[in-house]
Coordinates of C-alpha atoms and ligand atoms in Angstrom, one line a residue:
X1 CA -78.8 36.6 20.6
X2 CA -81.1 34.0 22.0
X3 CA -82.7 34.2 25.2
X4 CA -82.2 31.3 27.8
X5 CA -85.2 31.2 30.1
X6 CA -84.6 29.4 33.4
X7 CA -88.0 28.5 34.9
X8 CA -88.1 30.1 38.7
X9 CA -84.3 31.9 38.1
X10 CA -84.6 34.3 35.2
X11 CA -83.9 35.3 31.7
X12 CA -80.4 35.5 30.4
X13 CA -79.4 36.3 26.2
X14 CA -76.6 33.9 25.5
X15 CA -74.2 34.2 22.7
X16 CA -75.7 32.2 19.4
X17 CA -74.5 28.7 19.2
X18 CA -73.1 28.7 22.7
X19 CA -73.2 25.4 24.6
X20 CA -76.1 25.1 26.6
X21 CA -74.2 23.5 29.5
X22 CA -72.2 26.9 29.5
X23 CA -74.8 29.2 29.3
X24 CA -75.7 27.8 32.3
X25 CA -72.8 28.1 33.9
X26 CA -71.7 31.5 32.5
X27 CA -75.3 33.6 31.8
X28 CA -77.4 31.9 34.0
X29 CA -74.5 31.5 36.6
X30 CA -76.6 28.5 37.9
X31 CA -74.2 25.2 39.7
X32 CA -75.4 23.2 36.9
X33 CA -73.9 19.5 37.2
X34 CA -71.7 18.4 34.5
X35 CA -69.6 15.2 35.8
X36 CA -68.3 14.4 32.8
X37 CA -67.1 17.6 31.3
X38 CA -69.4 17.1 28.7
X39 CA -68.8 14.1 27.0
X40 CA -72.1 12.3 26.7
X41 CA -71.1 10.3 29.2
X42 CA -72.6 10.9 32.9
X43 CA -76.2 12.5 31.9
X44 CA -76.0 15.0 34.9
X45 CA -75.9 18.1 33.0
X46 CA -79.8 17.2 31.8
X47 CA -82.4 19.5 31.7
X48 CA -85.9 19.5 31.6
X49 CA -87.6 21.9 28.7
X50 CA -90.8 23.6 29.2
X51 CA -90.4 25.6 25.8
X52 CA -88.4 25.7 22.5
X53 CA -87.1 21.5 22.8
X54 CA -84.6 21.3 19.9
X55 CA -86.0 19.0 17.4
X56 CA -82.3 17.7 16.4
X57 CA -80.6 15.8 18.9
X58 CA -76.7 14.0 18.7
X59 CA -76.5 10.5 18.1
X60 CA -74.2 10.5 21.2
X61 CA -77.5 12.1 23.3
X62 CA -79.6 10.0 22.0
X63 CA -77.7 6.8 22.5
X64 CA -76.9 7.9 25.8
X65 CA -80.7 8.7 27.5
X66 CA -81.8 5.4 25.6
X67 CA -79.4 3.6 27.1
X68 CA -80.4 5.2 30.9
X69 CA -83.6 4.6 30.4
X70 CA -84.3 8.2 29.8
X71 CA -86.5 8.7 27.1
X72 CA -89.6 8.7 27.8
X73 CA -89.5 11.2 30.4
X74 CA -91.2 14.6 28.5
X75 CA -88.4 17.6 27.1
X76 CA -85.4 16.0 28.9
X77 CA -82.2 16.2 27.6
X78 CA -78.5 16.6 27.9
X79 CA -77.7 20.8 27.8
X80 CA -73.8 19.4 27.4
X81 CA -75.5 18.2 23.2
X82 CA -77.3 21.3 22.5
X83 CA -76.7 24.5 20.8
X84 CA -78.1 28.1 21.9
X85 CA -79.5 28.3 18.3
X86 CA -82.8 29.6 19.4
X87 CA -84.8 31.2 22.4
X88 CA -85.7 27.9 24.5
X89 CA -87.0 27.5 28.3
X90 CA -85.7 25.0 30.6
X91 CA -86.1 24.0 34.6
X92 CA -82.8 23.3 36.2
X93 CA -83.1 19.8 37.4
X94 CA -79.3 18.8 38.2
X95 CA -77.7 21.2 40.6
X96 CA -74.4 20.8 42.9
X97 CA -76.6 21.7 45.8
X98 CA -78.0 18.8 47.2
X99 CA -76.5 16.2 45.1
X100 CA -73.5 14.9 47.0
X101 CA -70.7 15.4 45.1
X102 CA -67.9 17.7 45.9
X103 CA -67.9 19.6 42.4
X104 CA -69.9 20.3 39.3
X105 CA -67.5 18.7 37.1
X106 CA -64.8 19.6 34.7
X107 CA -65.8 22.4 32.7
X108 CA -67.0 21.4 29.4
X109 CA -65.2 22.9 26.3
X110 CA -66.3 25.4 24.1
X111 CA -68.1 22.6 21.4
X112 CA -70.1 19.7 21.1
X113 CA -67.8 16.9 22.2
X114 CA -68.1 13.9 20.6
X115 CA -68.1 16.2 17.7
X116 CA -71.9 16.3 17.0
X117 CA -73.6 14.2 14.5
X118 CA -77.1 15.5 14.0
X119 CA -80.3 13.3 14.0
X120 CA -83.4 13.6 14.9
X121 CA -85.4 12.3 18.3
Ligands
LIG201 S1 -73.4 13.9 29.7 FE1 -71.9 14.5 31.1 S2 -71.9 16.6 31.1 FE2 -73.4 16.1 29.6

């Protein structure tokens, strides 16, 4: 099983090709932010990686953080687009706490939604 390391929180093994987004939720048990039930549309589920950045990326990620003006800022990324393929290490940028809004979000289903077309960044 991978291991999800969450800088600061801990280290949690996650079931191989989980969502990230739910990993979060579920193994790290973290009030990660996912407005838009993880659809590529909102950006609030992002993540900042300090280790193990997935080299492919959705077209429907990529689209989005371009379009937000996102991509230049270094490892961050959408954990709604990525798979828990391999060990990886990310800060938890996008919390519920402090953030306003009544709720994390619908919660995101269990795959890649728009159905994931792989590129790379
Ligand atoms: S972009 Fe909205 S939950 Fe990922």
């Amino acid at each position: 099983m991978p291991k999800l390391t969450i800088t600061d929180i801990g280290n949690f093994e996650v079931p191989a090709g989980k969502r990230l987004v739910n990993a979060l939720i579920d193994e790290a048990k973290i009030d990660q932010l996912h407005a838009c039930g993880g659809h590529a549309r909102c950006t609030t589920c992002r993540v900042q990686f300090v280790a193990g950045e997935p080299q492919q990326i959705t077209e429907a990620e990529k689209q989005l953080l371009k379009d937000r003006g996102l991509t230049e800022i270094p490892g961050l990324r959408l954990s709604c687009q990525i798979s828990c393929d391999h060990d990886m290490e990310v800060k938890a940028i996008s919390r519920l706490a402090g953030s306003g809004r009544k709720d994390a979000g619908a919660r995101p289903g269990d795959q890649i939604d728009p159905p994931a077309v792989w590129t790379t960044k």
